PDB file of C-alpha atoms in Angstrom:
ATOM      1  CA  UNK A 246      99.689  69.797 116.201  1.00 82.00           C
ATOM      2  CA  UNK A 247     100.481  68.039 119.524  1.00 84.00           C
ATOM      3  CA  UNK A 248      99.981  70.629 122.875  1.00 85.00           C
ATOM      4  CA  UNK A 249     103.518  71.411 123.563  1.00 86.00           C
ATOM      5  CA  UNK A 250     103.407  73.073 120.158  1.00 81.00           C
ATOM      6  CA  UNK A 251     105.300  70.214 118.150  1.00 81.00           C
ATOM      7  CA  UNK A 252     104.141  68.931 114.660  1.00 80.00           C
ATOM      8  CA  UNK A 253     103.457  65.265 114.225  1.00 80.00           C
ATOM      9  CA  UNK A 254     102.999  63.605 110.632  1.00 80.00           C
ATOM     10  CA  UNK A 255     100.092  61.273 111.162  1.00 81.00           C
ATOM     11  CA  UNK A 256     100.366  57.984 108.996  1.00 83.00           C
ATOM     12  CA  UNK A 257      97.880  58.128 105.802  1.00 80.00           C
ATOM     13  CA  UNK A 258      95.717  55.502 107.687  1.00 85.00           C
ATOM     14  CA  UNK A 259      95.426  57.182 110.728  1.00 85.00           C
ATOM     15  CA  UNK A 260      91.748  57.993 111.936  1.00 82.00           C
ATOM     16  CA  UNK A 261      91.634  62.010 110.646  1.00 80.00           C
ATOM     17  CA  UNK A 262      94.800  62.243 108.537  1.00 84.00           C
ATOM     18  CA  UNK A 263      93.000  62.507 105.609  1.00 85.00           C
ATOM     19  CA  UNK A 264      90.600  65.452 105.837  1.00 85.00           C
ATOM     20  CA  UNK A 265      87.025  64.753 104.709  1.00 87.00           C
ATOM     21  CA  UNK A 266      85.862  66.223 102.063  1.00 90.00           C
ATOM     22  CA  UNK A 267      82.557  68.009 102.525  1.00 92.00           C
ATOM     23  CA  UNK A 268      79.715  67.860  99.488  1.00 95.00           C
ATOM     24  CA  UNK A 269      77.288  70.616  98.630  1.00 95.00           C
ATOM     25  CA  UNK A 270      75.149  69.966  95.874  1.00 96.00           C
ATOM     26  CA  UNK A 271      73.666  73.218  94.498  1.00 95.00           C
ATOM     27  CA  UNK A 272      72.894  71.842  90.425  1.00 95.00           C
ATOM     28  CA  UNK A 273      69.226  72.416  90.966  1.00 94.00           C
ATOM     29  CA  UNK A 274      69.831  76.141  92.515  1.00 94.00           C
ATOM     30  CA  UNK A 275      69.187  79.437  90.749  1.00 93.00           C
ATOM     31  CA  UNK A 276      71.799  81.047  90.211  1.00 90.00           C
ATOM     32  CA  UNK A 277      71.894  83.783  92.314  1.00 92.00           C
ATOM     33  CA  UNK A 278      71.380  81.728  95.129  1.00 94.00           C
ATOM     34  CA  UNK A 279      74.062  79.460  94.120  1.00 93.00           C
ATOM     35  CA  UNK A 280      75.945  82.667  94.421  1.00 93.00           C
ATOM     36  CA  UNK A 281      75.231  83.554  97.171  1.00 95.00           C
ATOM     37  CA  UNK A 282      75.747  80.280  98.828  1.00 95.00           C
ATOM     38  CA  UNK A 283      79.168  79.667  97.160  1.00 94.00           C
ATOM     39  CA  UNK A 284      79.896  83.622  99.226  1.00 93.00           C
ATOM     40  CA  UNK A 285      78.805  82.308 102.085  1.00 94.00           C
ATOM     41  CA  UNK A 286      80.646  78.987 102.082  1.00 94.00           C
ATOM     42  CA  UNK A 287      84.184  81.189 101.421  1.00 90.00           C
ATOM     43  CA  UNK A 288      83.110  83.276 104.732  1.00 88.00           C
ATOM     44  CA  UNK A 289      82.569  81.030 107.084  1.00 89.00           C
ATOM     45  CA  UNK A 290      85.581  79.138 106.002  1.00 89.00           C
ATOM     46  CA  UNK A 291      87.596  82.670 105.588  1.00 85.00           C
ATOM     47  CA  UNK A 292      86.583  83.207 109.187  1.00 82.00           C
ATOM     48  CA  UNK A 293      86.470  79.750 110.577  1.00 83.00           C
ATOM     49  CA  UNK A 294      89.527  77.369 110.040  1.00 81.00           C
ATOM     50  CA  UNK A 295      90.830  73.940 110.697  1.00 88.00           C
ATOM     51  CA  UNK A 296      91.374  73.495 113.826  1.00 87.00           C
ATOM     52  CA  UNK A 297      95.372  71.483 113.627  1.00 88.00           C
ATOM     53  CA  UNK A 298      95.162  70.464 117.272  1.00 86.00           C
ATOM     54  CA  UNK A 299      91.922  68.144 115.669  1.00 84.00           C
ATOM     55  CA  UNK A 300      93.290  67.159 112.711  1.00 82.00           C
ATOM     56  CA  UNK A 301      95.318  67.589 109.623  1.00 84.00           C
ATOM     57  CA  UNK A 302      95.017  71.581 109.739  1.00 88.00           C
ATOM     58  CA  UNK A 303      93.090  71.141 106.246  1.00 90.00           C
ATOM     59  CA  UNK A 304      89.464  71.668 105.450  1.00 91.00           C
ATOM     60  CA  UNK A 305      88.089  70.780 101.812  1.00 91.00           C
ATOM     61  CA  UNK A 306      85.170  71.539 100.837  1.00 93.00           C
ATOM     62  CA  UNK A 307      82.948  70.674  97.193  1.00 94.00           C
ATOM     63  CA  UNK A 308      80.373  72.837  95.699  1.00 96.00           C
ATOM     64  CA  UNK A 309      78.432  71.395  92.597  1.00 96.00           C
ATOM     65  CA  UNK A 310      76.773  74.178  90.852  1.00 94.00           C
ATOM     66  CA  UNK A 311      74.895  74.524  87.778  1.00 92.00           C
ATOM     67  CA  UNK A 312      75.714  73.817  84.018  1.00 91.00           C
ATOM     68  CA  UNK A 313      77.963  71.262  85.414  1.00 91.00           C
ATOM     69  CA  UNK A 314      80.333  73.799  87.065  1.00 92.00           C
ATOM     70  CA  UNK A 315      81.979  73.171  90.565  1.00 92.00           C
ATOM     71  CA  UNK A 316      83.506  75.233  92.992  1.00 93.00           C
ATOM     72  CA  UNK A 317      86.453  73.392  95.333  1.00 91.00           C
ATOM     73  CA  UNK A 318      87.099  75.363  98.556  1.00 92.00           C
ATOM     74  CA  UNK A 319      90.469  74.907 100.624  1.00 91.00           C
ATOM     75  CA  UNK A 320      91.585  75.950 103.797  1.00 91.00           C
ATOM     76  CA  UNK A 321      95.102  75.251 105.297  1.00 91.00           C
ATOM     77  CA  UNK A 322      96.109  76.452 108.916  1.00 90.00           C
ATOM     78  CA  UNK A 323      99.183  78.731 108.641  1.00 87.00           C
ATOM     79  CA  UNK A 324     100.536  76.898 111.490  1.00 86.00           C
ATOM     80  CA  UNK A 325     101.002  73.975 109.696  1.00 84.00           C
ATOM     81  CA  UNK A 326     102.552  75.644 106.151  1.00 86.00           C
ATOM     82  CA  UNK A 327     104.243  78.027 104.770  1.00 84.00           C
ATOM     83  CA  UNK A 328     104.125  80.317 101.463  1.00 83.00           C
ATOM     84  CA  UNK A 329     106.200  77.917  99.857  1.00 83.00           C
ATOM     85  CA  UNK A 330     104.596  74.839 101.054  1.00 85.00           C
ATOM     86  CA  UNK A 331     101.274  76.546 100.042  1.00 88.00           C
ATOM     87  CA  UNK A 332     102.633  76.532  96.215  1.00 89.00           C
ATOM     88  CA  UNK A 333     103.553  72.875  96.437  1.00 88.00           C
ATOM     89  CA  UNK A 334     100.203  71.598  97.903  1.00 88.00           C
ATOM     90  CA  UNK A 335      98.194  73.690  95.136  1.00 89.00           C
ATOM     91  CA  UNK A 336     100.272  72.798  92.500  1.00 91.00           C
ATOM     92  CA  UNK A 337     100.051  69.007  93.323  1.00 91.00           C
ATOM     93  CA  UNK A 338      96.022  69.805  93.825  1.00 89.00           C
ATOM     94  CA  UNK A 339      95.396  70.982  90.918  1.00 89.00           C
ATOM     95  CA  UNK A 340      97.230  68.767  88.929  1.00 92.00           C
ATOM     96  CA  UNK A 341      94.784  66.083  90.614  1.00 90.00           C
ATOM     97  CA  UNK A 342      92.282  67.859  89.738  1.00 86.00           C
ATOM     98  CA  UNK A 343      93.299  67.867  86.570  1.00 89.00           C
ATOM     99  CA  UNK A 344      93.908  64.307  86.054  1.00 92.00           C
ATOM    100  CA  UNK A 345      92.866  61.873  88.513  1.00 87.00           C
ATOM    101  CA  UNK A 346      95.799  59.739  87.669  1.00 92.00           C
ATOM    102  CA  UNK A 347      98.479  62.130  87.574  1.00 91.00           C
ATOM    103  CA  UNK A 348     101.686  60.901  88.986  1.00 91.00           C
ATOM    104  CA  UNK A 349     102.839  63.385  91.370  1.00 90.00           C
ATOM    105  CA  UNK A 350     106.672  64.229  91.412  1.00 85.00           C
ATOM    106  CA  UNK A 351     108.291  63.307  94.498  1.00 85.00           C
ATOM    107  CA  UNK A 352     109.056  65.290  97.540  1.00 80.00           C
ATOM    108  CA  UNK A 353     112.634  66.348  97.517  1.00 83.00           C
ATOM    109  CA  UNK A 354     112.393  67.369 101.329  1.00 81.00           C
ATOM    110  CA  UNK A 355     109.940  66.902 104.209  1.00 77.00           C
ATOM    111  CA  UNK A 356     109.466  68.508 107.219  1.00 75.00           C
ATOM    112  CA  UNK A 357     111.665  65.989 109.319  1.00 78.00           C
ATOM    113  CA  UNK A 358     114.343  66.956 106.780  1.00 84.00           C
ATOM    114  CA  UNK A 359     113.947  70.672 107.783  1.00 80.00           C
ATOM    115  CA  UNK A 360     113.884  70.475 111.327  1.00 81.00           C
ATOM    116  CA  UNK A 361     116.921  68.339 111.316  1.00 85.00           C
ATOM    117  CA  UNK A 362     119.086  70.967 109.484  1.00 84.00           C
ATOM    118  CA  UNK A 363     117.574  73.880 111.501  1.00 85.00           C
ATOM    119  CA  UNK A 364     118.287  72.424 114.748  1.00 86.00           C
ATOM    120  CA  UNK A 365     122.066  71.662 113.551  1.00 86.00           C
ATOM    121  CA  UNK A 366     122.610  75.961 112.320  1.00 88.00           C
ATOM    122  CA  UNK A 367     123.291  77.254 115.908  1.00 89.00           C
ATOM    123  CA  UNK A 368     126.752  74.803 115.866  1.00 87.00           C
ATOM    124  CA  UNK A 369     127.939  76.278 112.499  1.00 91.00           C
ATOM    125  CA  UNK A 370     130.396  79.202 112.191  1.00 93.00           C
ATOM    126  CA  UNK A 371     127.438  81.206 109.998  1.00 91.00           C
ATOM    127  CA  UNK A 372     125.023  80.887 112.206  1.00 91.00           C
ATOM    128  CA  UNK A 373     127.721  82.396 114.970  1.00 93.00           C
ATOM    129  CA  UNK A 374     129.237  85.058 112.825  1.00 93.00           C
ATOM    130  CA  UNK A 375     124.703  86.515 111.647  1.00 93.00           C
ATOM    131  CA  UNK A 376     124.460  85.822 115.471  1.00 92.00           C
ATOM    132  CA  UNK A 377     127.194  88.499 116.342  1.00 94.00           C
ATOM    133  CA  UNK A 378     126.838  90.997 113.464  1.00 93.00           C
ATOM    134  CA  UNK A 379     123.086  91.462 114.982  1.00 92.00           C
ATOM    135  CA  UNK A 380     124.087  91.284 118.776  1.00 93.00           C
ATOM    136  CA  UNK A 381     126.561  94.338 117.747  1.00 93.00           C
ATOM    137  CA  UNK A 382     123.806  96.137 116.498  1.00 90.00           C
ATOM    138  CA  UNK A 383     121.093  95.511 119.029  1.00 88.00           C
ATOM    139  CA  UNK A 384     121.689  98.775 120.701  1.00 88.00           C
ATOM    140  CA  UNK A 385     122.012 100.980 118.082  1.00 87.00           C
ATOM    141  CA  UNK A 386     118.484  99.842 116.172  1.00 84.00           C
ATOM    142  CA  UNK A 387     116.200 102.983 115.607  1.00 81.00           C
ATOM    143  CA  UNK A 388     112.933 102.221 117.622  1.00 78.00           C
ATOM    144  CA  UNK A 389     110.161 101.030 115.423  1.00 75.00           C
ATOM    145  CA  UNK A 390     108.332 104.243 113.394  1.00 75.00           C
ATOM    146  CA  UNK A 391     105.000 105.621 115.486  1.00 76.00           C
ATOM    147  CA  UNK A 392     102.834 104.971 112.895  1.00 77.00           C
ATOM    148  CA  UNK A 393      99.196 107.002 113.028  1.00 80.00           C
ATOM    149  CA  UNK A 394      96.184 104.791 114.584  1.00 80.00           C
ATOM    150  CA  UNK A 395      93.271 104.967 113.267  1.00 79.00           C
ATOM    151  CA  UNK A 396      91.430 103.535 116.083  1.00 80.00           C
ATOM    152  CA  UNK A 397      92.689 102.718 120.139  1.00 83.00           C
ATOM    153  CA  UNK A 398      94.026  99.312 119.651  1.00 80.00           C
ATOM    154  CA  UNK A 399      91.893  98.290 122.588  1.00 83.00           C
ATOM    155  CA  UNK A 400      89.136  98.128 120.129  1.00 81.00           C
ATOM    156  CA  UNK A 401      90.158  96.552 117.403  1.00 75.00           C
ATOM    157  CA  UNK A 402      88.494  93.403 116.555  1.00 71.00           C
ATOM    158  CA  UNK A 403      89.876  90.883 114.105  1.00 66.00           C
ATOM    159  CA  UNK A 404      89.635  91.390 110.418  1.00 68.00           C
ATOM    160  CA  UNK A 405      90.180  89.449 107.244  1.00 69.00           C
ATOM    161  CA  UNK A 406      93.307  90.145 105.007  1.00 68.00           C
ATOM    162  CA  UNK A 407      92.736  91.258 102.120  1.00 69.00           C
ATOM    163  CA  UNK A 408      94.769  91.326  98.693  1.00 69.00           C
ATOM    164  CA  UNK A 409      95.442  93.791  96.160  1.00 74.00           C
ATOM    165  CA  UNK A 410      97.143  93.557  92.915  1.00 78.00           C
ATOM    166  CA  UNK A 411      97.817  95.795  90.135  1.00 82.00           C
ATOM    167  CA  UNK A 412      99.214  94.956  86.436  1.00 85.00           C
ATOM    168  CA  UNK A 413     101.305  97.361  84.583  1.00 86.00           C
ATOM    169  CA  UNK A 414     102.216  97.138  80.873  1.00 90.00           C
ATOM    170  CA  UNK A 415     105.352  95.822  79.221  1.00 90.00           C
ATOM    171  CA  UNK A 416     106.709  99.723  78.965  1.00 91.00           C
ATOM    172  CA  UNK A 417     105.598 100.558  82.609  1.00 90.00           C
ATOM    173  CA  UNK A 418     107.663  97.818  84.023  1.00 87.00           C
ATOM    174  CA  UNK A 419     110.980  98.694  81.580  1.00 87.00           C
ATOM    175  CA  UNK A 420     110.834 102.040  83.060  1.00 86.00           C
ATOM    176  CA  UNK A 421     110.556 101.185  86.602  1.00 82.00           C
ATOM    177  CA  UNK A 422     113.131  99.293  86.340  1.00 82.00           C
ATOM    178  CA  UNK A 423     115.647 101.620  84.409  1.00 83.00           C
ATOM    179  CA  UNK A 424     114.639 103.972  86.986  1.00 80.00           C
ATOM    180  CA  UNK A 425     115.388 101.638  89.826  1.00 75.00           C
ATOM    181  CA  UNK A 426     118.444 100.212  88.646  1.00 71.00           C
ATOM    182  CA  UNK A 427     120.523 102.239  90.761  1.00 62.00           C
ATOM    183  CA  UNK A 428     118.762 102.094  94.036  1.00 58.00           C
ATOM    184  CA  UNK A 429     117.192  98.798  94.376  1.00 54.00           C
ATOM    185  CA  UNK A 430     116.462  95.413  92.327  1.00 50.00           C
ATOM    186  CA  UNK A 431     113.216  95.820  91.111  1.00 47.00           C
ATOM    187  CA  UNK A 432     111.303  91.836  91.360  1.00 50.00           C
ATOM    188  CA  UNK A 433     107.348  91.127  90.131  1.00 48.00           C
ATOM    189  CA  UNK A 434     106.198  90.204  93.180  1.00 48.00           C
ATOM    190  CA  UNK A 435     102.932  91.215  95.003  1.00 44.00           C
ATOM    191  CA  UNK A 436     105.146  94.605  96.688  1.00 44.00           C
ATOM    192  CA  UNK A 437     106.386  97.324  94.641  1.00 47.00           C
ATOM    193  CA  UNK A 438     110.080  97.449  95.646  1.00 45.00           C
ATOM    194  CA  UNK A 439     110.755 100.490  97.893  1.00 44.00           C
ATOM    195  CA  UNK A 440     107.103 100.489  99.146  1.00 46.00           C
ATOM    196  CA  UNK A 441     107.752  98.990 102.344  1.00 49.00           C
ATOM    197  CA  UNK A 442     111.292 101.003 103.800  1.00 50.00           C
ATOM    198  CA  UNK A 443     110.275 104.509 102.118  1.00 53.00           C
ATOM    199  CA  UNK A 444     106.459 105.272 102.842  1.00 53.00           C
ATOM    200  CA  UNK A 445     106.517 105.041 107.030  1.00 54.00           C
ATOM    201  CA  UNK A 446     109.119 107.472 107.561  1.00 54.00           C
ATOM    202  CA  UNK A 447     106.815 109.821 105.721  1.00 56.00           C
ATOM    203  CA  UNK A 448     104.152 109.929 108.212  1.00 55.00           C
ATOM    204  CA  UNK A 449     105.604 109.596 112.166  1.00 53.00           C
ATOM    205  CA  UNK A 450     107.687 112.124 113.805  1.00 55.00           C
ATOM    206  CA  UNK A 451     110.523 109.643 114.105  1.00 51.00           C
ATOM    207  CA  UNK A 452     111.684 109.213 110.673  1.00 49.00           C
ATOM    208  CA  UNK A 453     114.098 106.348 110.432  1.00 50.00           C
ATOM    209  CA  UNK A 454     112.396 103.258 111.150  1.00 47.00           C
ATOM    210  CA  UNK A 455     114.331  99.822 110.741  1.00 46.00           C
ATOM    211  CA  UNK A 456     114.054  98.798 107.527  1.00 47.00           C
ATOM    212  CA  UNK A 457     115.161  95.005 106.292  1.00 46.00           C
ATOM    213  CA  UNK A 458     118.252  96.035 104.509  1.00 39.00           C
ATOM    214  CA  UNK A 459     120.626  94.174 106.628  1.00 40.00           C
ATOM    215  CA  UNK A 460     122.522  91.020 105.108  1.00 41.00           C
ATOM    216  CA  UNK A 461     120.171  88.141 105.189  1.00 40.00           C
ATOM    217  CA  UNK A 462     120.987  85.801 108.252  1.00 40.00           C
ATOM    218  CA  UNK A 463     121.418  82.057 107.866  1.00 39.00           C
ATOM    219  CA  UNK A 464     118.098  80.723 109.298  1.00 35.00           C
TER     220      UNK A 464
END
């Protein structure tokens, strides 16, 4: 990551393009303390991360535990990838992992490709016509929903995201769906469809936040 806030592929011999990998050897450990250093390892990278103005924006890290076990730790600065990125690098990873000489599958796209074809949307007539449906709109928004605090933002201090997940049986998900099918298009993902535009106009006294229902823009 170069100062002005550009990205700059470093050639595979530069000095720090590959990022080193960093050994713990915990074989001879009991295992609660191999537990408890394997926790500790995932904090302080959790909290922590590659620095991309020093490097690659990767960190890799190797713990050897017992009973021949081994823990590989990974963190990526979100300035230098994306959710979809993210899939790609773990899925080439792993298959690595896997098999030391797996043959990965070629890029069909790199970033140069990408920035190329972003900086040619604003001379295209899509890119004009999502430009103008939102400019006509601009002043009719709703202001954003005043959402209850639970603390003065003044004091809030930095916490770590967290994920949760929930699995619902075969007949759970047919019935959301048949439910939904007139309202929205139900998709597994990590939301519940509808969560996100129908549960903050419950709480503020301005009830119609904007929601992303609009047509989906070019870029």
């Amino acid at each position: 990551m170069l100062p002005d806030g550009r990205q700059h592929i470093l050639p595979e011999d530069a000095p720090g393009a590959v990022p080193p990998l960093t050994v713990t050897d915990l074989r001879d450990a009991a295992p609660q303390a191999a537990e408890a250093a394997v926790a500790a390892i995932r904090a302080e990278m959790s909290t922590t991360g590659p620095d991309p103005a020093k490097g690659p924006g990767i960190a890799m890290r190797l713990t050897l535990l017992p009973e021949d076990r081994a823990r590989l730790h990974a963190a990526v600065s979100l300035l230098i990838i994306d959710g979809w990125s993210s899939n790609v690098l773990y899925r080439d990873l792993f298959a690595l992992v896997s098999d030391w000489n797996a043959v990965l599958p070629p890029l069909e796209i790199d970033y140069g490709d990408d920035v190329t074809s972003v900086a040619g949307l604003p001379d295209t007539d899509a890119w004009e016509s999502d430009r103008d449906w939102w400019w006509d709109r601009l002043d009719d928004l709703p202001r954003p929903p005043a959402l209850p605090l639970v603390a003065d933002p003044r004091q809030a201090r930095p916490r770590l995201m967290g994920s949760r997940q929930h699995a619902v049986d075969a007949a759970t998900w047919a019935a959301f769906r048949e439910r939904c099918a007139h309202e929205v298009t139900p998709s597994p993902g990590p939301t519940p469809p509808g969560t996100s535009p129908s549960t903050p106009p419950r709480w503020p006294p301005r009830p119609a936040p904007t929601c992303a229902t609009a047509p989906p823009t070019t870029c």
